mmCIF file with all atom_site columns, C-alpha atoms in Angstrom:
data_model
loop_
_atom_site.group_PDB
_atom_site.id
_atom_site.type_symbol
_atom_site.label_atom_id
_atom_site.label_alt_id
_atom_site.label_comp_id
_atom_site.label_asym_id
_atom_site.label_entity_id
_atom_site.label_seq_id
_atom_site.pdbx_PDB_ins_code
_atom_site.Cartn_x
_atom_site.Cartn_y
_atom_site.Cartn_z
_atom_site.occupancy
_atom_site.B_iso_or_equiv
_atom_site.pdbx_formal_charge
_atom_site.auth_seq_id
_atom_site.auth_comp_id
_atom_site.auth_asym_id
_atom_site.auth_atom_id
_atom_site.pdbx_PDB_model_num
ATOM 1  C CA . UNK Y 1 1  ? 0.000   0.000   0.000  1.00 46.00 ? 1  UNK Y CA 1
ATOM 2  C CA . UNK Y 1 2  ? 2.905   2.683   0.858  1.00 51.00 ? 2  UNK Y CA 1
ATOM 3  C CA . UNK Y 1 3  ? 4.432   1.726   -2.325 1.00 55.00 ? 3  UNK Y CA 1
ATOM 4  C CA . UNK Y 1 4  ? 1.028   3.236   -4.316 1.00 79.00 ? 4  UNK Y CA 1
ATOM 5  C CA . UNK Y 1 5  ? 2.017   6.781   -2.438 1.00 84.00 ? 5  UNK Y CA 1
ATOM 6  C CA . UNK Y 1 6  ? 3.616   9.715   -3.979 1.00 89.00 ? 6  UNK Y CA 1
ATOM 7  C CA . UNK Y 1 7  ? 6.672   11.046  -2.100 1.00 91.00 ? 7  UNK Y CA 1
ATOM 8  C CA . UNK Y 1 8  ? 8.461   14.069  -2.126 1.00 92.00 ? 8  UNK Y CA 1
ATOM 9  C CA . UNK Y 1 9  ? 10.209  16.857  0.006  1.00 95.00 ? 9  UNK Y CA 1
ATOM 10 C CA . UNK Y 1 10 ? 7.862   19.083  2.106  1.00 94.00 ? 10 UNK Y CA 1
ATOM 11 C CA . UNK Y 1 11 ? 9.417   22.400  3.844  1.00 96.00 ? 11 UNK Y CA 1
ATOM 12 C CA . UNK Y 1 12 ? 7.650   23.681  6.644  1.00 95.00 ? 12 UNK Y CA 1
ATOM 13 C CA . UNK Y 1 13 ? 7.876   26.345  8.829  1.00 97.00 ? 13 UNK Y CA 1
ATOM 14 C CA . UNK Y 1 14 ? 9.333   24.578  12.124 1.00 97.00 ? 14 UNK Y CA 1
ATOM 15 C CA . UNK Y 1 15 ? 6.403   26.864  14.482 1.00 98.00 ? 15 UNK Y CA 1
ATOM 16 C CA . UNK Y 1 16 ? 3.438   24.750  11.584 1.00 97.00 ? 16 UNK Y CA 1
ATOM 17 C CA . UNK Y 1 17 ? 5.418   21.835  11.996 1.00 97.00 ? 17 UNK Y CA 1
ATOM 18 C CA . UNK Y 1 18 ? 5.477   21.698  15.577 1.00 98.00 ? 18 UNK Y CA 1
ATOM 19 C CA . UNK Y 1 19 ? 1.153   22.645  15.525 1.00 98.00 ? 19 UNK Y CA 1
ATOM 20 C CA . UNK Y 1 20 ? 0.445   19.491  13.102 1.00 97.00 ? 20 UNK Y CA 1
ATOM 21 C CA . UNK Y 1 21 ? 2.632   17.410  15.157 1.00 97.00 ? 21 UNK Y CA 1
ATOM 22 C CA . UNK Y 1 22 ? 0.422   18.471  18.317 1.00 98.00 ? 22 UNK Y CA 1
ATOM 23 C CA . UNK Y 1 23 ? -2.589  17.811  16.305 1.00 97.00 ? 23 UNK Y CA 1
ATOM 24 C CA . UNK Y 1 24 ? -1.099  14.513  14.908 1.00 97.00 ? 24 UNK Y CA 1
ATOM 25 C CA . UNK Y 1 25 ? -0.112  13.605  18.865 1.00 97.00 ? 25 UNK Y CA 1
ATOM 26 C CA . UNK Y 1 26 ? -4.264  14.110  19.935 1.00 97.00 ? 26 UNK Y CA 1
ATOM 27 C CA . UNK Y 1 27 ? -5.510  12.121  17.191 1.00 94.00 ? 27 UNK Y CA 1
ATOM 28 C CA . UNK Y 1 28 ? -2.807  9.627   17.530 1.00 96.00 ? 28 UNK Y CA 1
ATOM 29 C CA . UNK Y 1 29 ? -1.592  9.703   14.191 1.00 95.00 ? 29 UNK Y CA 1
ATOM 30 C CA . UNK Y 1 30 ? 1.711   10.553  12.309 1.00 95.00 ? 30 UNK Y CA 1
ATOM 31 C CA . UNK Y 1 31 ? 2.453   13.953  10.898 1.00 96.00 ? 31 UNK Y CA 1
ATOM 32 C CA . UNK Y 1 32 ? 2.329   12.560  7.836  1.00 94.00 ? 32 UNK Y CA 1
ATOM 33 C CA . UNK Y 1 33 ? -1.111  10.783  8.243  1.00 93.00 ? 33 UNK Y CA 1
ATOM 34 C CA . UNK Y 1 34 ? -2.095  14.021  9.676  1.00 96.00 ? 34 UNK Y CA 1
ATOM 35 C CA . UNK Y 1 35 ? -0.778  16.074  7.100  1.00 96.00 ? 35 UNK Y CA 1
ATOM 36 C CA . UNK Y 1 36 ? -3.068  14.253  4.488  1.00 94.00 ? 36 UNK Y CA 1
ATOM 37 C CA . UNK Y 1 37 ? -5.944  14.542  6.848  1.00 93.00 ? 37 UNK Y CA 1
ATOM 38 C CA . UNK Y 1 38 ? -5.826  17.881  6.425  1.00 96.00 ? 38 UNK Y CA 1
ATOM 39 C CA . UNK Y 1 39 ? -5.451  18.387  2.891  1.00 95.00 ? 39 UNK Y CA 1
ATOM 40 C CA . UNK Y 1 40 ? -8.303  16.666  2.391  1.00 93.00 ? 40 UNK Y CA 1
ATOM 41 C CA . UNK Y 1 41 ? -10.123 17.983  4.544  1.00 94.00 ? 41 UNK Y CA 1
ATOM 42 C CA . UNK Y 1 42 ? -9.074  21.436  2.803  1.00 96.00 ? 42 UNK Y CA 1
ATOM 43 C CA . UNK Y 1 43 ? -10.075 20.321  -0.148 1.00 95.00 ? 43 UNK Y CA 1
ATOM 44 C CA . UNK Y 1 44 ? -13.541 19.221  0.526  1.00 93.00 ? 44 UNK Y CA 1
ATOM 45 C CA . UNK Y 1 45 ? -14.079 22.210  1.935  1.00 96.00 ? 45 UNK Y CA 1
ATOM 46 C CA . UNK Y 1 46 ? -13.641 23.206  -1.279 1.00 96.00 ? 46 UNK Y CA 1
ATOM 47 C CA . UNK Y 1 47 ? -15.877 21.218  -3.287 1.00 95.00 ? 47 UNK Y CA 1
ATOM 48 C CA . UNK Y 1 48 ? -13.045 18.737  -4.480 1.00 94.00 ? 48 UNK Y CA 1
ATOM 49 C CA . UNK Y 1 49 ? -14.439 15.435  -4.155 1.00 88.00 ? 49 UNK Y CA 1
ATOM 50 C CA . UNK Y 1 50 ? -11.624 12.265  -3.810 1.00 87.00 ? 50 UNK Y CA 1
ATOM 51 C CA . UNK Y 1 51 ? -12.045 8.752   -3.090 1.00 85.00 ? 51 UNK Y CA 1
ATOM 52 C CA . UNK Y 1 52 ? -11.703 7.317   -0.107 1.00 82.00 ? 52 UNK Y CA 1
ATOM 53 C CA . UNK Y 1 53 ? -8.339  6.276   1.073  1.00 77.00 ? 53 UNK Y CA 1
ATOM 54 C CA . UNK Y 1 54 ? -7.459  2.868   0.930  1.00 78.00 ? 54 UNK Y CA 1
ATOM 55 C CA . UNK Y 1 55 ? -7.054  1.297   3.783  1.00 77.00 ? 55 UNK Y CA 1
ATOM 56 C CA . UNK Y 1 56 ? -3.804  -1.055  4.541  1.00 75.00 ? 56 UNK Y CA 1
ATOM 57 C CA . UNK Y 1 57 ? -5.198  -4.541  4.866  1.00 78.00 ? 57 UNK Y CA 1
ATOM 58 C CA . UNK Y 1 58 ? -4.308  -5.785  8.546  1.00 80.00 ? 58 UNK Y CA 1
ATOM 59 C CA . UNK Y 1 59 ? -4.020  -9.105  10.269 1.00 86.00 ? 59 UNK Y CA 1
ATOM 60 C CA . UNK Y 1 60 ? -2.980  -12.737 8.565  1.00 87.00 ? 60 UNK Y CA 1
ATOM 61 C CA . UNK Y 1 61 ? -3.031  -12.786 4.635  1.00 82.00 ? 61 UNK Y CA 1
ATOM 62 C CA . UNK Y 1 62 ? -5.816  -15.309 3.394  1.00 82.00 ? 62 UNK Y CA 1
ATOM 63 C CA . UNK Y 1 63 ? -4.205  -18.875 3.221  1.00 85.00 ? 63 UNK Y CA 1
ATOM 64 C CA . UNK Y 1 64 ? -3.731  -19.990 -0.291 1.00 83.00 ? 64 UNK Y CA 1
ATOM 65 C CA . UNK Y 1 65 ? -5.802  -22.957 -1.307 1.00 75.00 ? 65 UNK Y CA 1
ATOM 66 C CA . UNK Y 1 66 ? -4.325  -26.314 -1.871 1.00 63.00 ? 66 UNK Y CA 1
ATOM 67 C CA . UNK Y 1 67 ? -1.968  -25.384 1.375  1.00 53.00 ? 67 UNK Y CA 1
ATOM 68 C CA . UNK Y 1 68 ? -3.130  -27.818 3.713  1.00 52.00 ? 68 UNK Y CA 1
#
């Protein structure tokens, strides 16, 4: 899933930084997880409609058949 994500450099000003790292803290997620949060919150606000995330599958993959 990470893979499917689009990286790059981000500069912030370290006072931003350190108030989306609060807010990341209280919802108990990462800056970066936060980060995106935002944004798309931002962007609803302004009428831009996106899919929902996908989620990262958790817990044991499916067994594969003809394994037993």
């Amino acid at each position: 899933m990470a893979a499917s994500k689009k990286a790059f450099p981000l500069r912030l000003d370290p006072a931003l930084h350190a108030a989306v790292e609060r807010a990341a803290a209280s919802d108990l997620r990462s800056v970066n997880a936060e980060i995106e949060c935002l944004l798309r919150e931002a962007l609803g606000r302004r009428g831009v409609t996106l899919d929902p995330p996908e989620r990262a599958r958790r817990g044991r993959p499916p067994k594969e058949s003809g394994d037993e």
